[in-house]
Amino acid sequence: MTTSSHSAQVHAGQAMYQPWTLPLYDLVAFKFNCRFLFRVPVPEVVAMFDRNVSPTHLDVGVGTGYFLDNCRTEPGQSITLADLNEHSLRHAARRLAPRFDVRAVRANALEPLPLPEASFGSASMNFLLHCVPGTIREKAKVLDHVAACVRPGGRLFGATVLSKGVPVGPAARASFAAWNWRGVMHNSEDSLDDLRAELAARFPTHTLSVHGCAALFEAEVP
């Protein structure tokens, strides 16, 4: 599906999302990892969704759909889910379908997305970049591909877990080493300075905040 030089790493990184692992994902990722390893309050991430989700929203790297299910959104609004992993797409779509008009699209965020340009009012890429192989400079093409789908003046936002330029505790450092070795994460060289530079190069209006070793970013698409 991808011609990227990181093709094998991309597919290996998303392979952990299986029908038998997804029911445990919210517990592990948000009740344990965010609280004890990343030190980012989950309510801060929910509040970011509250501030930025528009009536026509694109979510890239969907996980389980947790944040869209827990943020303030209007029933029946349009949600497009884009992810390489079919299990995640099905899981999130089932979760969100009772409340929203949901469309699911299989896509690799390292490539241009198979969606119309400038067709969404907002887009999220939450806890995605640290799973994408390459340096921040290389993986920042994801920002370009997602932003291309958002109308000028629309919102692009998300969170990622960094290894440099942020406080990383001993438990998080050990976990990062194991997860990078296994190919579950690719953030061993991801730094706050590099993320700040890539955001500034693309979005004249943006904010970047640090919570533990996680960075939350919100930008207006020019």
mmCIF file with all atom_site columns, C-alpha atoms in Angstrom:
data_model
loop_
_atom_site.group_PDB
_atom_site.id
_atom_site.type_symbol
_atom_site.label_atom_id
_atom_site.label_alt_id
_atom_site.label_comp_id
_atom_site.label_asym_id
_atom_site.label_entity_id
_atom_site.label_seq_id
_atom_site.pdbx_PDB_ins_code
_atom_site.Cartn_x
_atom_site.Cartn_y
_atom_site.Cartn_z
_atom_site.occupancy
_atom_site.B_iso_or_equiv
_atom_site.pdbx_formal_charge
_atom_site.auth_seq_id
_atom_site.auth_comp_id
_atom_site.auth_asym_id
_atom_site.auth_atom_id
_atom_site.pdbx_PDB_model_num
ATOM 1   C CA . MET A 1 1   ? 0.000   0.000  0.000  1.00 0.00 ? 1   MET A CA 1
ATOM 2   C CA . THR A 1 2   ? 2.918   2.343  0.528  1.00 0.00 ? 2   THR A CA 1
ATOM 3   C CA . THR A 1 3   ? 6.015   3.175  -1.474 1.00 0.00 ? 3   THR A CA 1
ATOM 4   C CA . SER A 1 4   ? 7.671   4.783  1.542  1.00 0.00 ? 4   SER A CA 1
ATOM 5   C CA . SER A 1 5   ? 11.222  3.719  2.385  1.00 0.00 ? 5   SER A CA 1
ATOM 6   C CA . HIS A 1 6   ? 9.824   3.026  5.865  1.00 0.00 ? 6   HIS A CA 1
ATOM 7   C CA . SER A 1 7   ? 7.122   0.674  4.568  1.00 0.00 ? 7   SER A CA 1
ATOM 8   C CA . ALA A 1 8   ? 8.050   -2.327 6.734  1.00 0.00 ? 8   ALA A CA 1
ATOM 9   C CA . GLN A 1 9   ? 8.316   -0.155 9.856  1.00 0.00 ? 9   GLN A CA 1
ATOM 10  C CA . VAL A 1 10  ? 4.971   1.499  9.157  1.00 0.00 ? 10  VAL A CA 1
ATOM 11  C CA . HIS A 1 11  ? 3.185   -1.835 8.866  1.00 0.00 ? 11  HIS A CA 1
ATOM 12  C CA . ALA A 1 12  ? 4.989   -3.317 11.880 1.00 0.00 ? 12  ALA A CA 1
ATOM 13  C CA . GLY A 1 13  ? 4.054   -0.337 14.037 1.00 0.00 ? 13  GLY A CA 1
ATOM 14  C CA . GLN A 1 14  ? 0.341   -0.666 13.418 1.00 0.00 ? 14  GLN A CA 1
ATOM 15  C CA . ALA A 1 15  ? 0.241   -4.463 13.618 1.00 0.00 ? 15  ALA A CA 1
ATOM 16  C CA . MET A 1 16  ? -0.284  -4.430 17.393 1.00 0.00 ? 16  MET A CA 1
ATOM 17  C CA . TYR A 1 17  ? -3.817  -3.058 16.957 1.00 0.00 ? 17  TYR A CA 1
ATOM 18  C CA . GLN A 1 18  ? -5.794  -6.283 16.770 1.00 0.00 ? 18  GLN A CA 1
ATOM 19  C CA . PRO A 1 19  ? -9.381  -7.229 17.680 1.00 0.00 ? 19  PRO A CA 1
ATOM 20  C CA . TRP A 1 20  ? -8.150  -8.795 20.937 1.00 0.00 ? 20  TRP A CA 1
ATOM 21  C CA . THR A 1 21  ? -5.912  -5.848 21.941 1.00 0.00 ? 21  THR A CA 1
ATOM 22  C CA . LEU A 1 22  ? -8.206  -2.924 21.099 1.00 0.00 ? 22  LEU A CA 1
ATOM 23  C CA . PRO A 1 23  ? -10.691 -3.570 23.960 1.00 0.00 ? 23  PRO A CA 1
ATOM 24  C CA . LEU A 1 24  ? -7.782  -3.053 26.398 1.00 0.00 ? 24  LEU A CA 1
ATOM 25  C CA . TYR A 1 25  ? -6.296  -0.053 24.587 1.00 0.00 ? 25  TYR A CA 1
ATOM 26  C CA . ASP A 1 26  ? -8.112  2.721  26.481 1.00 0.00 ? 26  ASP A CA 1
ATOM 27  C CA . LEU A 1 27  ? -7.201  1.227  29.844 1.00 0.00 ? 27  LEU A CA 1
ATOM 28  C CA . VAL A 1 28  ? -3.521  0.781  29.001 1.00 0.00 ? 28  VAL A CA 1
ATOM 29  C CA . ALA A 1 29  ? -2.997  3.935  26.944 1.00 0.00 ? 29  ALA A CA 1
ATOM 30  C CA . PHE A 1 30  ? -5.030  6.487  28.858 1.00 0.00 ? 30  PHE A CA 1
ATOM 31  C CA . LYS A 1 31  ? -5.413  5.166  32.394 1.00 0.00 ? 31  LYS A CA 1
ATOM 32  C CA . PHE A 1 32  ? -1.823  3.951  32.740 1.00 0.00 ? 32  PHE A CA 1
ATOM 33  C CA . ASN A 1 33  ? 0.553   5.247  30.053 1.00 0.00 ? 33  ASN A CA 1
ATOM 34  C CA . CYS A 1 34  ? -0.724  8.827  29.945 1.00 0.00 ? 34  CYS A CA 1
ATOM 35  C CA . ARG A 1 35  ? -0.958  9.082  33.717 1.00 0.00 ? 35  ARG A CA 1
ATOM 36  C CA . PHE A 1 36  ? 2.153   7.302  34.913 1.00 0.00 ? 36  PHE A CA 1
ATOM 37  C CA . LEU A 1 37  ? 4.585   7.298  31.970 1.00 0.00 ? 37  LEU A CA 1
ATOM 38  C CA . PHE A 1 38  ? 3.844   10.287 29.749 1.00 0.00 ? 38  PHE A CA 1
ATOM 39  C CA . ARG A 1 39  ? 2.482   12.458 32.590 1.00 0.00 ? 39  ARG A CA 1
ATOM 40  C CA . VAL A 1 40  ? -0.079  14.104 30.335 1.00 0.00 ? 40  VAL A CA 1
ATOM 41  C CA . PRO A 1 41  ? -3.555  14.603 31.849 1.00 0.00 ? 41  PRO A CA 1
ATOM 42  C CA . VAL A 1 42  ? -6.134  12.983 29.594 1.00 0.00 ? 42  VAL A CA 1
ATOM 43  C CA . PRO A 1 43  ? -8.614  15.829 30.330 1.00 0.00 ? 43  PRO A CA 1
ATOM 44  C CA . GLU A 1 44  ? -6.111  18.236 28.717 1.00 0.00 ? 44  GLU A CA 1
ATOM 45  C CA . VAL A 1 45  ? -6.286  16.221 25.513 1.00 0.00 ? 45  VAL A CA 1
ATOM 46  C CA . VAL A 1 46  ? -10.084 16.022 25.655 1.00 0.00 ? 46  VAL A CA 1
ATOM 47  C CA . ALA A 1 47  ? -10.184 19.811 26.127 1.00 0.00 ? 47  ALA A CA 1
ATOM 48  C CA . MET A 1 48  ? -8.032  20.219 23.014 1.00 0.00 ? 48  MET A CA 1
ATOM 49  C CA . PHE A 1 49  ? -10.625 18.262 21.051 1.00 0.00 ? 49  PHE A CA 1
ATOM 50  C CA . ASP A 1 50  ? -13.377 20.387 22.579 1.00 0.00 ? 50  ASP A CA 1
ATOM 51  C CA . ARG A 1 51  ? -11.663 23.556 21.330 1.00 0.00 ? 51  ARG A CA 1
ATOM 52  C CA . ASN A 1 52  ? -10.963 22.405 17.802 1.00 0.00 ? 52  ASN A CA 1
ATOM 53  C CA . VAL A 1 53  ? -13.385 19.787 16.448 1.00 0.00 ? 53  VAL A CA 1
ATOM 54  C CA . SER A 1 54  ? -15.576 21.252 13.697 1.00 0.00 ? 54  SER A CA 1
ATOM 55  C CA . PRO A 1 55  ? -18.849 19.968 12.164 1.00 0.00 ? 55  PRO A CA 1
ATOM 56  C CA . THR A 1 56  ? -16.763 18.306 9.402  1.00 0.00 ? 56  THR A CA 1
ATOM 57  C CA . HIS A 1 57  ? -13.878 16.575 11.125 1.00 0.00 ? 57  HIS A CA 1
ATOM 58  C CA . LEU A 1 58  ? -11.078 14.262 9.975  1.00 0.00 ? 58  LEU A CA 1
ATOM 59  C CA . ASP A 1 59  ? -9.316  11.999 12.489 1.00 0.00 ? 59  ASP A CA 1
ATOM 60  C CA . VAL A 1 60  ? -6.040  10.444 11.322 1.00 0.00 ? 60  VAL A CA 1
ATOM 61  C CA . GLY A 1 61  ? -4.589  7.580  13.360 1.00 0.00 ? 61  GLY A CA 1
ATOM 62  C CA . VAL A 1 62  ? -7.834  6.724  15.059 1.00 0.00 ? 62  VAL A CA 1
ATOM 63  C CA . GLY A 1 63  ? -6.872  4.304  17.833 1.00 0.00 ? 63  GLY A CA 1
ATOM 64  C CA . THR A 1 64  ? -10.216 3.388  19.382 1.00 0.00 ? 64  THR A CA 1
ATOM 65  C CA . GLY A 1 65  ? -12.028 6.678  18.794 1.00 0.00 ? 65  GLY A CA 1
ATOM 66  C CA . TYR A 1 66  ? -11.756 7.480  22.519 1.00 0.00 ? 66  TYR A CA 1
ATOM 67  C CA . PHE A 1 67  ? -11.299 11.241 22.296 1.00 0.00 ? 67  PHE A CA 1
ATOM 68  C CA . LEU A 1 68  ? -14.039 11.837 19.743 1.00 0.00 ? 68  LEU A CA 1
ATOM 69  C CA . ASP A 1 69  ? -16.329 9.744  21.907 1.00 0.00 ? 69  ASP A CA 1
ATOM 70  C CA . ASN A 1 70  ? -15.520 11.820 24.991 1.00 0.00 ? 70  ASN A CA 1
ATOM 71  C CA . CYS A 1 71  ? -15.240 15.371 23.687 1.00 0.00 ? 71  CYS A CA 1
ATOM 72  C CA . ARG A 1 72  ? -18.070 17.877 23.195 1.00 0.00 ? 72  ARG A CA 1
ATOM 73  C CA . THR A 1 73  ? -19.481 17.192 19.732 1.00 0.00 ? 73  THR A CA 1
ATOM 74  C CA . GLU A 1 74  ? -22.856 17.570 18.088 1.00 0.00 ? 74  GLU A CA 1
ATOM 75  C CA . PRO A 1 75  ? -24.824 14.356 17.467 1.00 0.00 ? 75  PRO A CA 1
ATOM 76  C CA . GLY A 1 76  ? -24.982 13.512 13.794 1.00 0.00 ? 76  GLY A CA 1
ATOM 77  C CA . GLN A 1 77  ? -21.973 15.561 12.769 1.00 0.00 ? 77  GLN A CA 1
ATOM 78  C CA . SER A 1 78  ? -19.670 14.280 10.050 1.00 0.00 ? 78  SER A CA 1
ATOM 79  C CA . ILE A 1 79  ? -16.609 12.320 11.173 1.00 0.00 ? 79  ILE A CA 1
ATOM 80  C CA . THR A 1 80  ? -14.117 10.795 8.732  1.00 0.00 ? 80  THR A CA 1
ATOM 81  C CA . LEU A 1 81  ? -11.692 8.245  10.162 1.00 0.00 ? 81  LEU A CA 1
ATOM 82  C CA . ALA A 1 82  ? -8.394  7.549  8.378  1.00 0.00 ? 82  ALA A CA 1
ATOM 83  C CA . ASP A 1 83  ? -5.977  4.840  9.465  1.00 0.00 ? 83  ASP A CA 1
ATOM 84  C CA . LEU A 1 84  ? -3.794  2.134  7.951  1.00 0.00 ? 84  LEU A CA 1
ATOM 85  C CA . ASN A 1 85  ? -5.106  -0.483 10.365 1.00 0.00 ? 85  ASN A CA 1
ATOM 86  C CA . GLU A 1 86  ? -8.455  -1.974 9.392  1.00 0.00 ? 86  GLU A CA 1
ATOM 87  C CA . HIS A 1 87  ? -9.118  -3.279 12.907 1.00 0.00 ? 87  HIS A CA 1
ATOM 88  C CA . SER A 1 88  ? -8.764  0.193  14.400 1.00 0.00 ? 88  SER A CA 1
ATOM 89  C CA . LEU A 1 89  ? -11.015 1.643  11.717 1.00 0.00 ? 89  LEU A CA 1
ATOM 90  C CA . ARG A 1 90  ? -13.750 -0.907 12.367 1.00 0.00 ? 90  ARG A CA 1
ATOM 91  C CA . HIS A 1 91  ? -13.462 -0.601 16.139 1.00 0.00 ? 91  HIS A CA 1
ATOM 92  C CA . ALA A 1 92  ? -13.604 3.209  16.134 1.00 0.00 ? 92  ALA A CA 1
ATOM 93  C CA . ALA A 1 93  ? -16.370 3.316  13.528 1.00 0.00 ? 93  ALA A CA 1
ATOM 94  C CA . ARG A 1 94  ? -18.550 0.957  15.568 1.00 0.00 ? 94  ARG A CA 1
ATOM 95  C CA . ARG A 1 95  ? -17.953 3.037  18.665 1.00 0.00 ? 95  ARG A CA 1
ATOM 96  C CA . LEU A 1 96  ? -18.804 6.358  17.022 1.00 0.00 ? 96  LEU A CA 1
ATOM 97  C CA . ALA A 1 97  ? -21.552 5.303  14.596 1.00 0.00 ? 97  ALA A CA 1
ATOM 98  C CA . PRO A 1 98  ? -24.428 5.617  17.092 1.00 0.00 ? 98  PRO A CA 1
ATOM 99  C CA . ARG A 1 99  ? -23.714 9.347  17.499 1.00 0.00 ? 99  ARG A CA 1
ATOM 100 C CA . PHE A 1 100 ? -22.108 10.505 14.266 1.00 0.00 ? 100 PHE A CA 1
ATOM 101 C CA . ASP A 1 101 ? -22.216 10.249 10.498 1.00 0.00 ? 101 ASP A CA 1
ATOM 102 C CA . VAL A 1 102 ? -19.041 8.167  10.216 1.00 0.00 ? 102 VAL A CA 1
ATOM 103 C CA . ARG A 1 103 ? -16.925 7.389  7.166  1.00 0.00 ? 103 ARG A CA 1
ATOM 104 C CA . ALA A 1 104 ? -13.830 5.173  7.396  1.00 0.00 ? 104 ALA A CA 1
ATOM 105 C CA . VAL A 1 105 ? -10.926 5.358  4.925  1.00 0.00 ? 105 VAL A CA 1
ATOM 106 C CA . ARG A 1 106 ? -7.840  3.143  4.940  1.00 0.00 ? 106 ARG A CA 1
ATOM 107 C CA . ALA A 1 107 ? -4.798  5.346  4.409  1.00 0.00 ? 107 ALA A CA 1
ATOM 108 C CA . ASN A 1 108 ? -1.106  5.718  5.190  1.00 0.00 ? 108 ASN A CA 1
ATOM 109 C CA . ALA A 1 109 ? -0.472  9.196  6.606  1.00 0.00 ? 109 ALA A CA 1
ATOM 110 C CA . LEU A 1 110 ? 3.072   9.210  5.165  1.00 0.00 ? 110 LEU A CA 1
ATOM 111 C CA . GLU A 1 111 ? 1.445   9.447  1.749  1.00 0.00 ? 111 GLU A CA 1
ATOM 112 C CA . PRO A 1 112 ? -1.124  11.936 0.403  1.00 0.00 ? 112 PRO A CA 1
ATOM 113 C CA . LEU A 1 113 ? -4.488  10.970 1.838  1.00 0.00 ? 113 LEU A CA 1
ATOM 114 C CA . PRO A 1 114 ? -7.157  9.635  -0.560 1.00 0.00 ? 114 PRO A CA 1
ATOM 115 C CA . LEU A 1 115 ? -9.522  12.458 0.387  1.00 0.00 ? 115 LEU A CA 1
ATOM 116 C CA . PRO A 1 116 ? -10.579 15.696 -1.321 1.00 0.00 ? 116 PRO A CA 1
ATOM 117 C CA . GLU A 1 117 ? -8.362  18.676 -0.621 1.00 0.00 ? 117 GLU A CA 1
ATOM 118 C CA . ALA A 1 118 ? -9.632  21.461 1.631  1.00 0.00 ? 118 ALA A CA 1
ATOM 119 C CA . SER A 1 119 ? -12.784 19.508 2.463  1.00 0.00 ? 119 SER A CA 1
ATOM 120 C CA . PHE A 1 120 ? -12.710 19.481 6.283  1.00 0.00 ? 120 PHE A CA 1
ATOM 121 C CA . GLY A 1 121 ? -13.080 22.159 8.905  1.00 0.00 ? 121 GLY A CA 1
ATOM 122 C CA . SER A 1 122 ? -10.706 20.401 11.300 1.00 0.00 ? 122 SER A CA 1
ATOM 123 C CA . ALA A 1 123 ? -8.362  17.444 11.546 1.00 0.00 ? 123 ALA A CA 1
ATOM 124 C CA . SER A 1 124 ? -6.736  15.623 14.455 1.00 0.00 ? 124 SER A CA 1
ATOM 125 C CA . MET A 1 125 ? -3.644  13.426 14.520 1.00 0.00 ? 125 MET A CA 1
ATOM 126 C CA . ASN A 1 126 ? -3.522  12.402 18.131 1.00 0.00 ? 126 ASN A CA 1
ATOM 127 C CA . PHE A 1 127 ? -0.643  10.287 19.486 1.00 0.00 ? 127 PHE A CA 1
ATOM 128 C CA . LEU A 1 128 ? 0.261   9.498  15.880 1.00 0.00 ? 128 LEU A CA 1
ATOM 129 C CA . LEU A 1 129 ? 3.631   11.096 15.104 1.00 0.00 ? 129 LEU A CA 1
ATOM 130 C CA . HIS A 1 130 ? 5.535   9.115  17.727 1.00 0.00 ? 130 HIS A CA 1
ATOM 131 C CA . CYS A 1 131 ? 4.384   5.924  15.973 1.00 0.00 ? 131 CYS A CA 1
ATOM 132 C CA . VAL A 1 132 ? 5.608   7.094  12.554 1.00 0.00 ? 132 VAL A CA 1
ATOM 133 C CA . PRO A 1 133 ? 9.150   6.061  11.535 1.00 0.00 ? 133 PRO A CA 1
ATOM 134 C CA . GLY A 1 134 ? 11.791  8.626  10.692 1.00 0.00 ? 134 GLY A CA 1
ATOM 135 C CA . THR A 1 135 ? 13.045  11.860 12.179 1.00 0.00 ? 135 THR A CA 1
ATOM 136 C CA . ILE A 1 136 ? 10.646  14.663 13.043 1.00 0.00 ? 136 ILE A CA 1
ATOM 137 C CA . ARG A 1 137 ? 11.702  16.377 9.821  1.00 0.00 ? 137 ARG A CA 1
ATOM 138 C CA . GLU A 1 138 ? 10.843  13.257 7.808  1.00 0.00 ? 138 GLU A CA 1
ATOM 139 C CA . LYS A 1 139 ? 7.608   12.413 9.566  1.00 0.00 ? 139 LYS A CA 1
ATOM 140 C CA . ALA A 1 140 ? 6.435   16.041 9.385  1.00 0.00 ? 140 ALA A CA 1
ATOM 141 C CA . LYS A 1 141 ? 5.201   15.256 5.879  1.00 0.00 ? 141 LYS A CA 1
ATOM 142 C CA . VAL A 1 142 ? 2.211   13.842 7.782  1.00 0.00 ? 142 VAL A CA 1
ATOM 143 C CA . LEU A 1 143 ? 1.406   17.427 8.774  1.00 0.00 ? 143 LEU A CA 1
ATOM 144 C CA . ASP A 1 144 ? 1.394   18.399 5.095  1.00 0.00 ? 144 ASP A CA 1
ATOM 145 C CA . HIS A 1 145 ? -0.832  15.521 4.050  1.00 0.00 ? 145 HIS A CA 1
ATOM 146 C CA . VAL A 1 146 ? -3.363  16.151 6.806  1.00 0.00 ? 146 VAL A CA 1
ATOM 147 C CA . ALA A 1 147 ? -3.338  19.930 6.386  1.00 0.00 ? 147 ALA A CA 1
ATOM 148 C CA . ALA A 1 148 ? -4.024  19.523 2.657  1.00 0.00 ? 148 ALA A CA 1
ATOM 149 C CA . CYS A 1 149 ? -7.421  18.085 3.562  1.00 0.00 ? 149 CYS A CA 1
ATOM 150 C CA . VAL A 1 150 ? -8.395  21.065 5.755  1.00 0.00 ? 150 VAL A CA 1
ATOM 151 C CA . ARG A 1 151 ? -9.922  24.285 4.500  1.00 0.00 ? 151 ARG A CA 1
ATOM 152 C CA . PRO A 1 152 ? -7.931  27.513 4.986  1.00 0.00 ? 152 PRO A CA 1
ATOM 153 C CA . GLY A 1 153 ? -8.725  28.834 8.423  1.00 0.00 ? 153 GLY A CA 1
ATOM 154 C CA . GLY A 1 154 ? -9.548  25.350 9.679  1.00 0.00 ? 154 GLY A CA 1
ATOM 155 C CA . ARG A 1 155 ? -7.885  23.652 12.597 1.00 0.00 ? 155 ARG A CA 1
ATOM 156 C CA . LEU A 1 156 ? -5.195  20.959 12.740 1.00 0.00 ? 156 LEU A CA 1
ATOM 157 C CA . PHE A 1 157 ? -4.275  19.583 16.148 1.00 0.00 ? 157 PHE A CA 1
ATOM 158 C CA . GLY A 1 158 ? -2.878  16.617 18.001 1.00 0.00 ? 158 GLY A CA 1
ATOM 159 C CA . ALA A 1 159 ? -0.431  15.255 20.536 1.00 0.00 ? 159 ALA A CA 1
ATOM 160 C CA . THR A 1 160 ? 2.798   13.307 20.367 1.00 0.00 ? 160 THR A CA 1
ATOM 161 C CA . VAL A 1 161 ? 5.239   11.843 22.863 1.00 0.00 ? 161 VAL A CA 1
ATOM 162 C CA . LEU A 1 162 ? 8.804   13.151 22.655 1.00 0.00 ? 162 LEU A CA 1
ATOM 163 C CA . SER A 1 163 ? 12.146  11.858 23.910 1.00 0.00 ? 163 SER A CA 1
ATOM 164 C CA . LYS A 1 164 ? 14.250  15.033 23.865 1.00 0.00 ? 164 LYS A CA 1
ATOM 165 C CA . GLY A 1 165 ? 13.734  18.511 25.247 1.00 0.00 ? 165 GLY A CA 1
ATOM 166 C CA . VAL A 1 166 ? 10.989  17.363 27.619 1.00 0.00 ? 166 VAL A CA 1
ATOM 167 C CA . PRO A 1 167 ? 11.075  15.684 31.042 1.00 0.00 ? 167 PRO A CA 1
ATOM 168 C CA . VAL A 1 168 ? 11.204  11.913 30.573 1.00 0.00 ? 168 VAL A CA 1
ATOM 169 C CA . GLY A 1 169 ? 11.111  9.841  33.739 1.00 0.00 ? 169 GLY A CA 1
ATOM 170 C CA . PRO A 1 170 ? 13.094  6.616  34.211 1.00 0.00 ? 170 PRO A CA 1
ATOM 171 C CA . ALA A 1 171 ? 10.059  4.365  33.650 1.00 0.00 ? 171 ALA A CA 1
ATOM 172 C CA . ALA A 1 172 ? 9.104   6.221  30.479 1.00 0.00 ? 172 ALA A CA 1
ATOM 173 C CA . ARG A 1 173 ? 12.713  6.132  29.244 1.00 0.00 ? 173 ARG A CA 1
ATOM 174 C CA . ALA A 1 174 ? 12.877  2.359  29.715 1.00 0.00 ? 174 ALA A CA 1
ATOM 175 C CA . SER A 1 175 ? 9.491   1.898  28.042 1.00 0.00 ? 175 SER A CA 1
ATOM 176 C CA . PHE A 1 176 ? 10.515  4.044  25.070 1.00 0.00 ? 176 PHE A CA 1
ATOM 177 C CA . ALA A 1 177 ? 13.659  1.964  24.590 1.00 0.00 ? 177 ALA A CA 1
ATOM 178 C CA . ALA A 1 178 ? 11.646  -1.259 24.551 1.00 0.00 ? 178 ALA A CA 1
ATOM 179 C CA . TRP A 1 179 ? 8.889   0.100  22.316 1.00 0.00 ? 179 TRP A CA 1
ATOM 180 C CA . ASN A 1 180 ? 11.327  1.635  19.833 1.00 0.00 ? 180 ASN A CA 1
ATOM 181 C CA . TRP A 1 181 ? 13.240  -1.654 19.690 1.00 0.00 ? 181 TRP A CA 1
ATOM 182 C CA . ARG A 1 182 ? 10.004  -3.537 18.993 1.00 0.00 ? 182 ARG A CA 1
ATOM 183 C CA . GLY A 1 183 ? 8.887   -0.973 16.405 1.00 0.00 ? 183 GLY A CA 1
ATOM 184 C CA . VAL A 1 184 ? 5.765   0.009  18.333 1.00 0.00 ? 184 VAL A CA 1
ATOM 185 C CA . MET A 1 185 ? 7.068   3.581  18.659 1.00 0.00 ? 185 MET A CA 1
ATOM 186 C CA . HIS A 1 186 ? 9.599   5.599  16.679 1.00 0.00 ? 186 HIS A CA 1
ATOM 187 C CA . ASN A 1 187 ? 10.373  8.572  18.899 1.00 0.00 ? 187 ASN A CA 1
ATOM 188 C CA . SER A 1 188 ? 13.934  7.982  20.079 1.00 0.00 ? 188 SER A CA 1
ATOM 189 C CA . GLU A 1 189 ? 15.154  11.101 18.224 1.00 0.00 ? 189 GLU A CA 1
ATOM 190 C CA . ASP A 1 190 ? 11.973  13.189 18.465 1.00 0.00 ? 190 ASP A CA 1
ATOM 191 C CA . SER A 1 191 ? 12.696  16.521 20.120 1.00 0.00 ? 191 SER A CA 1
ATOM 192 C CA . LEU A 1 192 ? 10.618  19.496 21.176 1.00 0.00 ? 192 LEU A CA 1
ATOM 193 C CA . ASP A 1 193 ? 12.827  21.880 19.197 1.00 0.00 ? 193 ASP A CA 1
ATOM 194 C CA . ASP A 1 194 ? 12.365  19.895 15.989 1.00 0.00 ? 194 ASP A CA 1
ATOM 195 C CA . LEU A 1 195 ? 8.613   19.706 16.429 1.00 0.00 ? 195 LEU A CA 1
ATOM 196 C CA . ARG A 1 196 ? 8.453   23.432 17.132 1.00 0.00 ? 196 ARG A CA 1
ATOM 197 C CA . ALA A 1 197 ? 10.486  24.161 13.990 1.00 0.00 ? 197 ALA A CA 1
ATOM 198 C CA . GLU A 1 198 ? 8.317   21.993 11.729 1.00 0.00 ? 198 GLU A CA 1
ATOM 199 C CA . LEU A 1 199 ? 5.099   23.521 13.064 1.00 0.00 ? 199 LEU A CA 1
ATOM 200 C CA . ALA A 1 200 ? 6.449   27.059 12.651 1.00 0.00 ? 200 ALA A CA 1
ATOM 201 C CA . ALA A 1 201 ? 7.521   26.332 9.065  1.00 0.00 ? 201 ALA A CA 1
ATOM 202 C CA . ARG A 1 202 ? 3.948   25.409 8.125  1.00 0.00 ? 202 ARG A CA 1
ATOM 203 C CA . PHE A 1 203 ? 1.556   27.264 10.394 1.00 0.00 ? 203 PHE A CA 1
ATOM 204 C CA . PRO A 1 204 ? 2.063   30.989 11.148 1.00 0.00 ? 204 PRO A CA 1
ATOM 205 C CA . THR A 1 205 ? -0.619  30.679 13.839 1.00 0.00 ? 205 THR A CA 1
ATOM 206 C CA . HIS A 1 206 ? -0.139  27.782 16.219 1.00 0.00 ? 206 HIS A CA 1
ATOM 207 C CA . THR A 1 207 ? 0.361   26.864 19.859 1.00 0.00 ? 207 THR A CA 1
ATOM 208 C CA . LEU A 1 208 ? 2.541   24.175 21.386 1.00 0.00 ? 208 LEU A CA 1
ATOM 209 C CA . SER A 1 209 ? 2.294   23.088 25.016 1.00 0.00 ? 209 SER A CA 1
ATOM 210 C CA . VAL A 1 210 ? 4.185   20.467 26.996 1.00 0.00 ? 210 VAL A CA 1
ATOM 211 C CA . HIS A 1 211 ? 2.645   18.167 29.579 1.00 0.00 ? 211 HIS A CA 1
ATOM 212 C CA . GLY A 1 212 ? 5.165   15.704 30.939 1.00 0.00 ? 212 GLY A CA 1
ATOM 213 C CA . CYS A 1 213 ? 6.912   14.266 27.881 1.00 0.00 ? 213 CYS A CA 1
ATOM 214 C CA . ALA A 1 214 ? 3.901   14.854 25.620 1.00 0.00 ? 214 ALA A CA 1
ATOM 215 C CA . ALA A 1 215 ? 3.502   17.864 23.362 1.00 0.00 ? 215 ALA A CA 1
ATOM 216 C CA . LEU A 1 216 ? 0.064   19.140 22.381 1.00 0.00 ? 216 LEU A CA 1
ATOM 217 C CA . PHE A 1 217 ? -0.171  21.298 19.273 1.00 0.00 ? 217 PHE A CA 1
ATOM 218 C CA . GLU A 1 218 ? -2.989  23.327 17.756 1.00 0.00 ? 218 GLU A CA 1
ATOM 219 C CA . ALA A 1 219 ? -2.691  25.201 14.476 1.00 0.00 ? 219 ALA A CA 1
ATOM 220 C CA . GLU A 1 220 ? -4.717  27.242 12.017 1.00 0.00 ? 220 GLU A CA 1
ATOM 221 C CA . VAL A 1 221 ? -4.305  26.001 8.452  1.00 0.00 ? 221 VAL A CA 1
ATOM 222 C CA . PRO A 1 222 ? -3.211  28.918 6.243  1.00 0.00 ? 222 PRO A CA 1
#
